[in-house]
PDB file of C-alpha atoms and ligand atoms in Angstrom:
ATOM      1  CA  UNK J 118     268.495 269.708 144.681  1.00 45.00           C
ATOM      2  CA  UNK J 119     271.150 269.174 147.492  1.00 46.00           C
ATOM      3  CA  UNK J 120     273.526 266.656 147.681  1.00 43.00           C
ATOM      4  CA  UNK J 121     271.991 264.369 150.852  1.00 46.00           C
ATOM      5  CA  UNK J 122     268.597 263.879 148.161  1.00 77.00           C
ATOM      6  CA  UNK J 123     271.339 262.332 145.723  1.00 88.00           C
ATOM      7  CA  UNK J 124     272.550 259.937 148.450  1.00 95.00           C
ATOM      8  CA  UNK J 125     271.855 256.106 146.619  1.00 96.00           C
ATOM      9  CA  UNK J 126     270.858 254.028 150.010  1.00 97.00           C
ATOM     10  CA  UNK J 127     270.619 250.778 150.126  1.00 98.00           C
ATOM     11  CA  UNK J 128     269.341 248.820 152.589  1.00 98.00           C
ATOM     12  CA  UNK J 129     268.609 245.787 154.006  1.00 98.00           C
ATOM     13  CA  UNK J 130     268.302 244.343 150.486  1.00 98.00           C
ATOM     14  CA  UNK J 131     266.594 240.904 149.772  1.00 98.00           C
ATOM     15  CA  UNK J 132     265.407 239.767 146.118  1.00 98.00           C
ATOM     16  CA  UNK J 133     264.654 235.962 144.392  1.00 98.00           C
ATOM     17  CA  UNK J 134     265.420 234.740 140.599  1.00 95.00           C
ATOM     18  CA  UNK J 135     263.158 232.085 139.815  1.00 93.00           C
ATOM     19  CA  UNK J 136     261.807 231.471 143.511  1.00 94.00           C
ATOM     20  CA  UNK J 137     265.650 231.618 144.411  1.00 97.00           C
ATOM     21  CA  UNK J 138     267.024 233.424 146.890  1.00 98.00           C
ATOM     22  CA  UNK J 139     269.958 235.537 145.823  1.00 98.00           C
ATOM     23  CA  UNK J 140     270.239 239.039 147.598  1.00 98.00           C
ATOM     24  CA  UNK J 141     270.295 238.336 151.261  1.00 97.00           C
ATOM     25  CA  UNK J 142     270.427 241.739 153.080  1.00 98.00           C
ATOM     26  CA  UNK J 143     272.717 244.121 151.183  1.00 98.00           C
ATOM     27  CA  UNK J 144     273.348 247.045 152.334  1.00 98.00           C
ATOM     28  CA  UNK J 145     275.378 250.040 150.493  1.00 98.00           C
ATOM     29  CA  UNK J 146     275.377 253.813 150.904  1.00 97.00           C
ATOM     30  CA  UNK J 147     276.993 255.674 147.567  1.00 97.00           C
ATOM     31  CA  UNK J 148     276.594 259.432 148.381  1.00 95.00           C
ATOM     32  CA  UNK J 149     277.814 262.348 144.948  1.00 93.00           C
ATOM     33  CA  UNK J 150     280.921 262.568 144.592  1.00 93.00           C
ATOM     34  CA  UNK J 151     281.943 258.942 145.478  1.00 95.00           C
ATOM     35  CA  UNK J 152     283.047 256.005 144.112  1.00 96.00           C
ATOM     36  CA  UNK J 153     282.173 252.594 145.128  1.00 98.00           C
ATOM     37  CA  UNK J 154     283.571 249.160 143.482  1.00 97.00           C
ATOM     38  CA  UNK J 155     281.614 245.922 144.383  1.00 98.00           C
ATOM     39  CA  UNK J 156     283.670 243.367 143.655  1.00 96.00           C
ATOM     40  CA  UNK J 157     282.755 239.270 143.661  1.00 95.00           C
ATOM     41  CA  UNK J 158     283.086 235.687 142.876  1.00 94.00           C
ATOM     42  CA  UNK J 159     280.293 235.189 139.972  1.00 92.00           C
ATOM     43  CA  UNK J 160     277.413 234.101 140.755  1.00 95.00           C
ATOM     44  CA  UNK J 161     277.720 236.249 143.932  1.00 96.00           C
ATOM     45  CA  UNK J 162     274.040 238.353 142.665  1.00 97.00           C
ATOM     46  CA  UNK J 163     276.663 241.573 141.237  1.00 96.00           C
ATOM     47  CA  UNK J 164     274.193 241.640 138.229  1.00 93.00           C
ATOM     48  CA  UNK J 165     271.057 240.679 140.396  1.00 96.00           C
ATOM     49  CA  UNK J 166     271.754 243.833 142.429  1.00 96.00           C
ATOM     50  CA  UNK J 167     272.916 246.008 139.366  1.00 93.00           C
ATOM     51  CA  UNK J 168     268.749 244.420 137.867  1.00 91.00           C
ATOM     52  CA  UNK J 169     266.720 245.547 140.518  1.00 95.00           C
ATOM     53  CA  UNK J 170     268.080 248.693 140.509  1.00 93.00           C
ATOM     54  CA  UNK J 171     266.846 248.774 136.920  1.00 86.00           C
ATOM     55  CA  UNK J 172     263.599 247.098 137.793  1.00 88.00           C
ATOM     56  CA  UNK J 173     263.739 244.361 136.202  1.00 88.00           C
ATOM     57  CA  UNK J 174     260.415 242.347 135.727  1.00 88.00           C
ATOM     58  CA  UNK J 175     262.459 239.140 136.612  1.00 92.00           C
ATOM     59  CA  UNK J 176     263.892 240.600 139.820  1.00 94.00           C
ATOM     60  CA  UNK J 177     261.455 239.690 142.968  1.00 96.00           C
ATOM     61  CA  UNK J 178     261.973 241.922 145.767  1.00 97.00           C
ATOM     62  CA  UNK J 179     261.474 240.261 148.724  1.00 98.00           C
ATOM     63  CA  UNK J 180     262.370 242.916 151.234  1.00 98.00           C
ATOM     64  CA  UNK J 181     263.874 246.211 152.131  1.00 98.00           C
ATOM     65  CA  UNK J 182     264.448 249.806 150.386  1.00 98.00           C
ATOM     66  CA  UNK J 183     266.695 251.691 148.065  1.00 97.00           C
ATOM     67  CA  UNK J 184     266.404 255.181 148.565  1.00 96.00           C
ATOM     68  CA  UNK J 185     267.148 258.057 146.067  1.00 95.00           C
ATOM     69  CA  UNK J 186     266.459 261.164 145.970  1.00 92.00           C
ATOM     70  CA  UNK J 187     263.384 260.820 148.553  1.00 90.00           C
ATOM     71  CA  UNK J 188     261.868 258.362 146.606  1.00 93.00           C
ATOM     72  CA  UNK J 189     262.605 254.532 147.522  1.00 96.00           C
ATOM     73  CA  UNK J 190     263.125 253.737 143.828  1.00 95.00           C
ATOM     74  CA  UNK J 191     262.373 250.158 144.350  1.00 96.00           C
ATOM     75  CA  UNK J 192     258.246 252.133 144.446  1.00 95.00           C
ATOM     76  CA  UNK J 193     258.525 253.438 140.862  1.00 92.00           C
ATOM     77  CA  UNK J 194     259.247 252.167 136.849  1.00 88.00           C
ATOM     78  CA  UNK J 195     262.074 251.609 135.383  1.00 83.00           C
ATOM     79  CA  UNK J 196     261.723 254.915 133.173  1.00 80.00           C
ATOM     80  CA  UNK J 197     260.916 257.298 136.248  1.00 86.00           C
ATOM     81  CA  UNK J 198     264.159 256.098 137.824  1.00 88.00           C
ATOM     82  CA  UNK J 199     265.441 257.600 134.959  1.00 84.00           C
ATOM     83  CA  UNK J 200     263.589 260.488 135.236  1.00 83.00           C
ATOM     84  CA  UNK J 201     265.167 260.756 138.880  1.00 87.00           C
ATOM     85  CA  UNK J 202     268.670 260.128 137.817  1.00 87.00           C
ATOM     86  CA  UNK J 203     269.900 256.703 137.726  1.00 89.00           C
ATOM     87  CA  UNK J 204     271.991 255.645 134.979  1.00 87.00           C
ATOM     88  CA  UNK J 205     273.123 251.791 134.303  1.00 83.00           C
ATOM     89  CA  UNK J 206     275.275 250.611 132.176  1.00 76.00           C
ATOM     90  CA  UNK J 207     275.092 246.566 131.198  1.00 64.00           C
ATOM     91  CA  UNK J 208     277.350 243.867 129.544  1.00 54.00           C
ATOM     92  CA  UNK J 209     275.430 244.086 126.836  1.00 55.00           C
ATOM     93  CA  UNK J 210     273.967 246.651 124.827  1.00 56.00           C
ATOM     94  CA  UNK J 211     271.127 245.795 122.430  1.00 58.00           C
ATOM     95  CA  UNK J 212     270.849 247.215 119.023  1.00 62.00           C
ATOM     96  CA  UNK J 213     267.555 249.302 117.656  1.00 65.00           C
ATOM     97  CA  UNK J 214     267.597 248.879 113.585  1.00 70.00           C
ATOM     98  CA  UNK J 215     265.954 251.560 111.954  1.00 75.00           C
ATOM     99  CA  UNK J 216     266.598 254.167 115.011  1.00 77.00           C
ATOM    100  CA  UNK J 217     269.715 256.647 114.481  1.00 85.00           C
ATOM    101  CA  UNK J 218     271.773 256.705 117.276  1.00 84.00           C
ATOM    102  CA  UNK J 219     271.463 260.828 117.001  1.00 88.00           C
ATOM    103  CA  UNK J 220     267.576 259.997 117.403  1.00 86.00           C
ATOM    104  CA  UNK J 221     267.672 257.861 119.451  1.00 81.00           C
ATOM    105  CA  UNK J 222     269.994 259.923 121.907  1.00 85.00           C
ATOM    106  CA  UNK J 223     267.271 263.272 121.680  1.00 85.00           C
ATOM    107  CA  UNK J 224     264.415 261.123 122.823  1.00 82.00           C
ATOM    108  CA  UNK J 225     266.401 259.507 125.651  1.00 81.00           C
ATOM    109  CA  UNK J 226     267.211 262.838 126.738  1.00 84.00           C
ATOM    110  CA  UNK J 227     263.706 264.660 125.799  1.00 84.00           C
ATOM    111  CA  UNK J 228     262.267 261.357 128.075  1.00 78.00           C
ATOM    112  CA  UNK J 229     264.765 262.331 131.287  1.00 78.00           C
ATOM    113  CA  UNK J 230     265.794 265.622 131.137  1.00 77.00           C
ATOM    114  CA  UNK J 231     261.971 266.860 129.815  1.00 77.00           C
ATOM    115  CA  UNK J 232     261.129 267.345 126.526  1.00 77.00           C
ATOM    116  CA  UNK J 233     261.447 270.454 124.055  1.00 78.00           C
ATOM    117  CA  UNK J 234     264.030 271.473 127.533  1.00 80.00           C
ATOM    118  CA  UNK J 235     266.856 270.687 125.448  1.00 82.00           C
ATOM    119  CA  UNK J 236     266.945 272.485 121.672  1.00 87.00           C
ATOM    120  CA  UNK J 237     267.597 270.701 118.738  1.00 87.00           C
ATOM    121  CA  UNK J 238     270.672 272.840 117.867  1.00 91.00           C
ATOM    122  CA  UNK J 239     271.701 273.300 121.545  1.00 90.00           C
ATOM    123  CA  UNK J 240     271.664 269.209 121.488  1.00 91.00           C
ATOM    124  CA  UNK J 241     273.326 269.065 118.629  1.00 92.00           C
ATOM    125  CA  UNK J 242     276.097 270.933 119.454  1.00 94.00           C
ATOM    126  CA  UNK J 243     276.469 269.175 122.215  1.00 92.00           C
ATOM    127  CA  UNK J 244     276.214 265.618 121.049  1.00 93.00           C
ATOM    128  CA  UNK J 245     279.275 266.085 118.304  1.00 95.00           C
ATOM    129  CA  UNK J 246     281.541 267.214 121.140  1.00 95.00           C
ATOM    130  CA  UNK J 247     280.491 264.517 122.702  1.00 94.00           C
ATOM    131  CA  UNK J 248     281.560 262.321 120.028  1.00 94.00           C
ATOM    132  CA  UNK J 249     284.252 264.381 119.738  1.00 94.00           C
ATOM    133  CA  UNK J 250     285.360 263.794 123.569  1.00 94.00           C
ATOM    134  CA  UNK J 251     284.886 260.100 123.048  1.00 92.00           C
ATOM    135  CA  UNK J 252     286.925 259.241 119.479  1.00 89.00           C
ATOM    136  CA  UNK J 253     283.647 258.960 118.090  1.00 90.00           C
ATOM    137  CA  UNK J 254     283.213 258.958 113.766  1.00 90.00           C
ATOM    138  CA  UNK J 255     280.344 261.457 113.344  1.00 89.00           C
ATOM    139  CA  UNK J 256     279.012 259.220 110.882  1.00 90.00           C
ATOM    140  CA  UNK J 257     277.846 257.175 113.634  1.00 88.00           C
ATOM    141  CA  UNK J 258     275.704 259.119 114.888  1.00 90.00           C
ATOM    142  CA  UNK J 259     273.467 258.601 111.998  1.00 89.00           C
ATOM    143  CA  UNK J 260     273.849 255.335 111.808  1.00 88.00           C
ATOM    144  CA  UNK J 261     270.900 252.732 113.545  1.00 84.00           C
ATOM    145  CA  UNK J 262     271.564 252.412 116.987  1.00 79.00           C
ATOM    146  CA  UNK J 263     274.549 249.458 117.494  1.00 76.00           C
ATOM    147  CA  UNK J 264     273.236 247.832 114.314  1.00 80.00           C
ATOM    148  CA  UNK J 265     276.452 246.058 113.155  1.00 82.00           C
ATOM    149  CA  UNK J 266     278.333 247.817 115.782  1.00 83.00           C
ATOM    150  CA  UNK J 267     281.345 246.467 117.381  1.00 83.00           C
ATOM    151  CA  UNK J 268     281.743 245.556 121.067  1.00 81.00           C
ATOM    152  CA  UNK J 269     283.622 248.889 121.620  1.00 83.00           C
ATOM    153  CA  UNK J 270     281.635 250.924 118.942  1.00 85.00           C
ATOM    154  CA  UNK J 271     278.339 249.847 121.434  1.00 84.00           C
ATOM    155  CA  UNK J 272     280.054 250.670 124.516  1.00 85.00           C
ATOM    156  CA  UNK J 273     281.089 253.643 123.858  1.00 87.00           C
ATOM    157  CA  UNK J 274     277.464 254.901 122.500  1.00 86.00           C
ATOM    158  CA  UNK J 275     276.207 254.350 125.673  1.00 86.00           C
ATOM    159  CA  UNK J 276     278.780 255.987 127.267  1.00 89.00           C
ATOM    160  CA  UNK J 277     277.818 258.660 125.151  1.00 90.00           C
ATOM    161  CA  UNK J 278     274.258 258.478 125.770  1.00 87.00           C
ATOM    162  CA  UNK J 279     275.002 258.632 129.253  1.00 87.00           C
ATOM    163  CA  UNK J 280     276.839 262.102 129.061  1.00 89.00           C
ATOM    164  CA  UNK J 281     273.713 263.565 127.441  1.00 88.00           C
ATOM    165  CA  UNK J 282     271.918 262.148 129.987  1.00 86.00           C
ATOM    166  CA  UNK J 283     274.292 263.974 132.859  1.00 86.00           C
ATOM    167  CA  UNK J 284     273.015 261.135 135.598  1.00 88.00           C
ATOM    168  CA  UNK J 285     273.014 262.051 139.702  1.00 91.00           C
ATOM    169  CA  UNK J 286     273.769 257.830 139.783  1.00 93.00           C
ATOM    170  CA  UNK J 287     275.790 255.479 137.094  1.00 93.00           C
ATOM    171  CA  UNK J 288     275.935 251.984 137.919  1.00 93.00           C
ATOM    172  CA  UNK J 289     278.470 250.199 135.238  1.00 92.00           C
ATOM    173  CA  UNK J 290     277.819 246.626 135.667  1.00 90.00           C
ATOM    174  CA  UNK J 291     280.843 244.482 134.168  1.00 84.00           C
ATOM    175  CA  UNK J 292     281.013 246.894 131.733  1.00 80.00           C
ATOM    176  CA  UNK J 293     285.343 246.605 131.166  1.00 75.00           C
ATOM    177  CA  UNK J 294     284.169 242.697 129.474  1.00 76.00           C
ATOM    178  CA  UNK J 295     284.780 242.137 125.784  1.00 77.00           C
ATOM    179  CA  UNK J 296     286.439 245.969 125.866  1.00 84.00           C
ATOM    180  CA  UNK J 297     290.113 246.152 124.359  1.00 86.00           C
ATOM    181  CA  UNK J 298     292.440 248.874 125.852  1.00 89.00           C
ATOM    182  CA  UNK J 299     291.433 251.557 123.305  1.00 87.00           C
ATOM    183  CA  UNK J 300     288.240 251.119 124.152  1.00 85.00           C
ATOM    184  CA  UNK J 301     288.242 251.633 128.229  1.00 88.00           C
ATOM    185  CA  UNK J 302     290.202 253.785 128.354  1.00 91.00           C
ATOM    186  CA  UNK J 303     287.249 256.010 126.830  1.00 89.00           C
ATOM    187  CA  UNK J 304     284.769 254.695 128.846  1.00 87.00           C
ATOM    188  CA  UNK J 305     287.025 255.576 131.825  1.00 92.00           C
ATOM    189  CA  UNK J 306     287.594 258.723 130.382  1.00 92.00           C
ATOM    190  CA  UNK J 307     283.287 259.531 129.673  1.00 91.00           C
ATOM    191  CA  UNK J 308     282.432 258.388 133.092  1.00 91.00           C
ATOM    192  CA  UNK J 309     285.921 260.354 134.730  1.00 91.00           C
ATOM    193  CA  UNK J 310     284.684 263.578 132.793  1.00 89.00           C
ATOM    194  CA  UNK J 311     281.134 262.873 134.128  1.00 85.00           C
ATOM    195  CA  UNK J 312     281.886 262.480 137.816  1.00 81.00           C
ATOM    196  CA  UNK J 313     282.611 265.045 139.829  1.00 81.00           C
ATOM    197  CA  UNK J 314     280.674 266.197 143.177  1.00 86.00           C
ATOM    198  CA  UNK J 315     277.035 265.777 142.016  1.00 86.00           C
ATOM    199  CA  UNK J 316     277.524 262.377 140.534  1.00 92.00           C
ATOM    200  CA  UNK J 317     278.264 258.891 142.688  1.00 94.00           C
ATOM    201  CA  UNK J 318     279.807 255.892 141.404  1.00 95.00           C
ATOM    202  CA  UNK J 319     278.700 252.280 141.248  1.00 96.00           C
ATOM    203  CA  UNK J 320     281.537 249.773 139.469  1.00 95.00           C
ATOM    204  CA  UNK J 321     280.645 246.465 139.802  1.00 95.00           C
ATOM    205  CA  UNK J 322     282.881 244.046 138.103  1.00 92.00           C
ATOM    206  CA  UNK J 323     284.464 240.985 138.986  1.00 87.00           C
ATOM    207  CA  UNK J 324     287.978 242.312 138.130  1.00 84.00           C
ATOM    208  CA  UNK J 325     290.149 244.934 139.012  1.00 88.00           C
ATOM    209  CA  UNK J 326     291.606 245.977 135.507  1.00 89.00           C
ATOM    210  CA  UNK J 327     288.295 248.944 135.255  1.00 92.00           C
ATOM    211  CA  UNK J 328     289.011 249.997 137.838  1.00 95.00           C
ATOM    212  CA  UNK J 329     293.038 250.803 136.939  1.00 93.00           C
ATOM    213  CA  UNK J 330     291.184 253.384 135.257  1.00 94.00           C
ATOM    214  CA  UNK J 331     288.153 254.153 137.250  1.00 94.00           C
ATOM    215  CA  UNK J 332     289.721 254.459 140.767  1.00 95.00           C
ATOM    216  CA  UNK J 333     287.480 253.598 143.647  1.00 96.00           C
ATOM    217  CA  UNK J 334     287.666 254.983 147.136  1.00 97.00           C
ATOM    218  CA  UNK J 335     285.403 252.185 148.647  1.00 98.00           C
ATOM    219  CA  UNK J 336     285.702 248.871 147.832  1.00 98.00           C
ATOM    220  CA  UNK J 337     283.170 246.070 148.607  1.00 98.00           C
ATOM    221  CA  UNK J 338     282.770 242.294 148.643  1.00 97.00           C
ATOM    222  CA  UNK J 339     279.492 240.673 147.762  1.00 97.00           C
ATOM    223  CA  UNK J 340     279.525 237.074 148.667  1.00 96.00           C
ATOM    224  CA  UNK J 341     276.439 235.144 148.206  1.00 95.00           C
ATOM    225  CA  UNK J 342     274.198 237.756 148.308  1.00 97.00           C
ATOM    226  CA  UNK J 343     276.099 239.612 150.867  1.00 97.00           C
ATOM    227  CA  UNK J 344     278.633 242.169 151.425  1.00 97.00           C
ATOM    228  CA  UNK J 345     281.112 239.958 153.784  1.00 96.00           C
ATOM    229  CA  UNK J 346     283.614 242.844 153.509  1.00 96.00           C
ATOM    230  CA  UNK J 347     284.395 246.559 153.038  1.00 97.00           C
ATOM    231  CA  UNK J 348     287.457 248.598 152.677  1.00 97.00           C
ATOM    232  CA  UNK J 349     289.601 250.981 150.575  1.00 97.00           C
ATOM    233  CA  UNK J 350     291.997 250.292 147.260  1.00 96.00           C
ATOM    234  CA  UNK J 351     294.186 248.259 149.165  1.00 95.00           C
ATOM    235  CA  UNK J 352     291.069 245.365 149.092  1.00 96.00           C
ATOM    236  CA  UNK J 353     291.729 245.712 145.338  1.00 95.00           C
ATOM    237  CA  UNK J 354     295.192 244.163 145.230  1.00 93.00           C
ATOM    238  CA  UNK J 355     294.935 241.925 147.999  1.00 93.00           C
ATOM    239  CA  UNK J 356     291.150 240.307 146.017  1.00 93.00           C
ATOM    240  CA  UNK J 357     294.090 239.581 143.358  1.00 90.00           C
ATOM    241  CA  UNK J 358     296.610 238.553 144.467  1.00 92.00           C
ATOM    242  CA  UNK J 359     294.847 236.528 146.969  1.00 92.00           C
ATOM    243  CA  UNK J 360     291.331 235.539 144.835  1.00 90.00           C
ATOM    244  CA  UNK J 361     287.927 235.439 146.508  1.00 91.00           C
ATOM    245  CA  UNK J 362     288.220 231.603 148.483  1.00 90.00           C
ATOM    246  CA  UNK J 363     289.406 234.139 152.121  1.00 89.00           C
ATOM    247  CA  UNK J 364     286.882 235.899 152.112  1.00 88.00           C
ATOM    248  CA  UNK J 365     284.308 232.787 151.773  1.00 80.00           C
ATOM    249  CA  UNK J 366     285.662 231.111 154.226  1.00 73.00           C
ATOM    250  CA  UNK J 367     285.895 233.877 156.610  1.00 64.00           C
ATOM    251  CA  UNK J 368     288.937 236.577 156.793  1.00 46.00           C
ATOM    252  CA  UNK J 369     288.927 235.144 161.021  1.00 43.00           C
ATOM    253  CA  UNK J 370     291.466 231.593 159.602  1.00 45.00           C
ATOM    254  CA  UNK J 371     294.865 232.364 158.570  1.00 45.00           C
ATOM    255  CA  UNK J 372     295.279 233.412 155.132  1.00 46.00           C
ATOM    256  CA  UNK J 373     298.156 233.252 152.618  1.00 49.00           C
ATOM    257  CA  UNK J 374     300.417 236.033 152.245  1.00 50.00           C
ATOM    258  CA  UNK J 375     299.305 237.888 149.503  1.00 52.00           C
ATOM    259  CA  UNK J 376     300.981 236.729 146.465  1.00 48.00           C
ATOM    260  CA  UNK J 377     301.703 233.442 147.861  1.00 43.00           C
ATOM    261  CA  UNK J 378     298.065 232.090 146.329  1.00 41.00           C
ATOM    262  CA  UNK J 379     297.850 230.783 142.523  1.00 39.00           C
TER     263      UNK J 379
HETATM  264  P1  ADP P  45     276.928 237.889 139.306  1.00 78.14           P
HETATM  265  O1  ADP P  45     276.924 238.761 138.394  1.00 78.14           O
HETATM  266  O2  ADP P  45     277.522 238.159 140.789  1.00 78.14           O
HETATM  267  O3  ADP P  45     278.009 236.880 138.371  1.00 78.14           O
HETATM  268  P2  ADP P  45     274.451 237.295 138.915  1.00 78.14           P
HETATM  269  O4  ADP P  45     273.311 237.951 139.665  1.00 78.14           O
HETATM  270  O5  ADP P  45     274.501 236.791 137.414  1.00 78.14           O
HETATM  271  O6  ADP P  45     275.467 236.938 139.995  1.00 78.14           O
HETATM  272  O7  ADP P  45     273.733 235.594 138.883  1.00 78.14           O
HETATM  273  C1  ADP P  45     273.689 234.851 140.717  1.00 78.14           C
HETATM  274  C2  ADP P  45     272.887 233.649 140.728  1.00 78.14           C
HETATM  275  O8  ADP P  45     271.610 234.073 139.673  1.00 78.14           O
HETATM  276  C3  ADP P  45     273.085 232.842 139.851  1.00 78.14           C
HETATM  277  O9  ADP P  45     272.581 231.163 140.668  1.00 78.14           O
HETATM  278  C4  ADP P  45     272.579 233.017 138.540  1.00 78.14           C
HETATM  279  O10 ADP P  45     272.227 231.290 138.199  1.00 78.14           O
HETATM  280  C5  ADP P  45     270.983 233.724 139.071  1.00 78.14           C
HETATM  281  N1  ADP P  45     270.277 234.210 138.009  1.00 78.14           N
HETATM  282  C6  ADP P  45     270.886 235.070 137.997  1.00 78.14           C
HETATM  283  N2  ADP P  45     270.167 235.828 136.610  1.00 78.14           N
HETATM  284  C7  ADP P  45     268.695 234.939 136.309  1.00 78.14           C
HETATM  285  C8  ADP P  45     268.191 234.623 136.103  1.00 78.14           C
HETATM  286  N3  ADP P  45     267.396 235.786 134.936  1.00 78.14           N
HETATM  287  N4  ADP P  45     266.804 233.967 135.527  1.00 78.14           N
HETATM  288  C9  ADP P  45     267.525 232.352 136.724  1.00 78.14           C
HETATM  289  N5  ADP P  45     268.640 232.392 137.173  1.00 78.14           N
HETATM  290  C10 ADP P  45     268.912 233.861 136.958  1.00 78.14           C
HETATM  291 MG1   MG P  46     277.534 239.503 136.416  1.00 78.14          MG
END
C-alpha cells in the first residue's frame, strides 16, 4: 500500500443534522505523516465532521466525497472504515460492563487486523508493553472496560486501543477536554509515538492546549461549516490572542493587534 493511498481527501463535503445544514462544503486533505489541527468556535461543525467520518447515523451527508485508500468512506459501514485503518477518538468513551479491557482490545484487534493475524501471546506482550508506556497499571487490563474509570483512565484506554490498532488515519475530537495535564501528556505521548510517516493525524479542538503537546504543521479554522482560513502553527497563536471573531467577520477588516483582544 503506497502513501498516496492513505491520504484522506475530503472534497466539498455537505452534511445536515435533523434537516439543518451544518457542513457547507468542507475541503481538506491530510497526507500520511502530516499533523493537521482543525479549530473553530463552538457549533461550527467540528464534531459533525468527525461524526460524518465515523458514519454516525444521525448525520446525513448531502454532498461531497471522503476518499481514503482508494475508497469513498461515505459508502462504507463504520466497521469497514475501521478496517481500512480509520480511528476516531471521541470526547466521551463508552463503558462496556462484563467485557475486560484485554478482551475488548483483542476483539478490536481481531476485527481490524483480521482474526488470528495476531497470536494471543504476541498480543499480550504488546498490550503489556503499551500499558507500561502509557503508565496504565496492569490490573486495569482485567477490569471491565471503562466501568468506573476516571476520565483520564478512559482516555488512556482509548489511546492504548489506538496503539494496538495502528491506524493509518487518526482523528482526535476534543480529546483534551476534561483531562488534567498529566493525562493529556500521556495521551500526547501515545499519539506522538504512533504518528510517523504512515499515519495522518487530524486533531479537532476548540482550544490550543493539546496542540502544545501535539504540534500541527497545518492549521484550519472551521466557521459555519466551512474552512474559513488555513495556515501554519502561527495561526494557533493568532487565534489564542485574538479569538475567532475576526475570521468570522472576514480578515479584510482591520483586526486588533495580537494580544490586544480580551
Ligand atoms: P462543534 O463540534 O464545532 O462545537 P457540532 O458539530 O457539535 O459543533 O455542532 C454543529 C451544529 O450542529 C450545532 O448547531 C449543533 O447544535 C448541531 N448538532 C450537532 N449534533 C446534533 C445532533 N445530534 N442533533 C441535533 N443537532 C446537532
Ligand atoms: Mg465538538
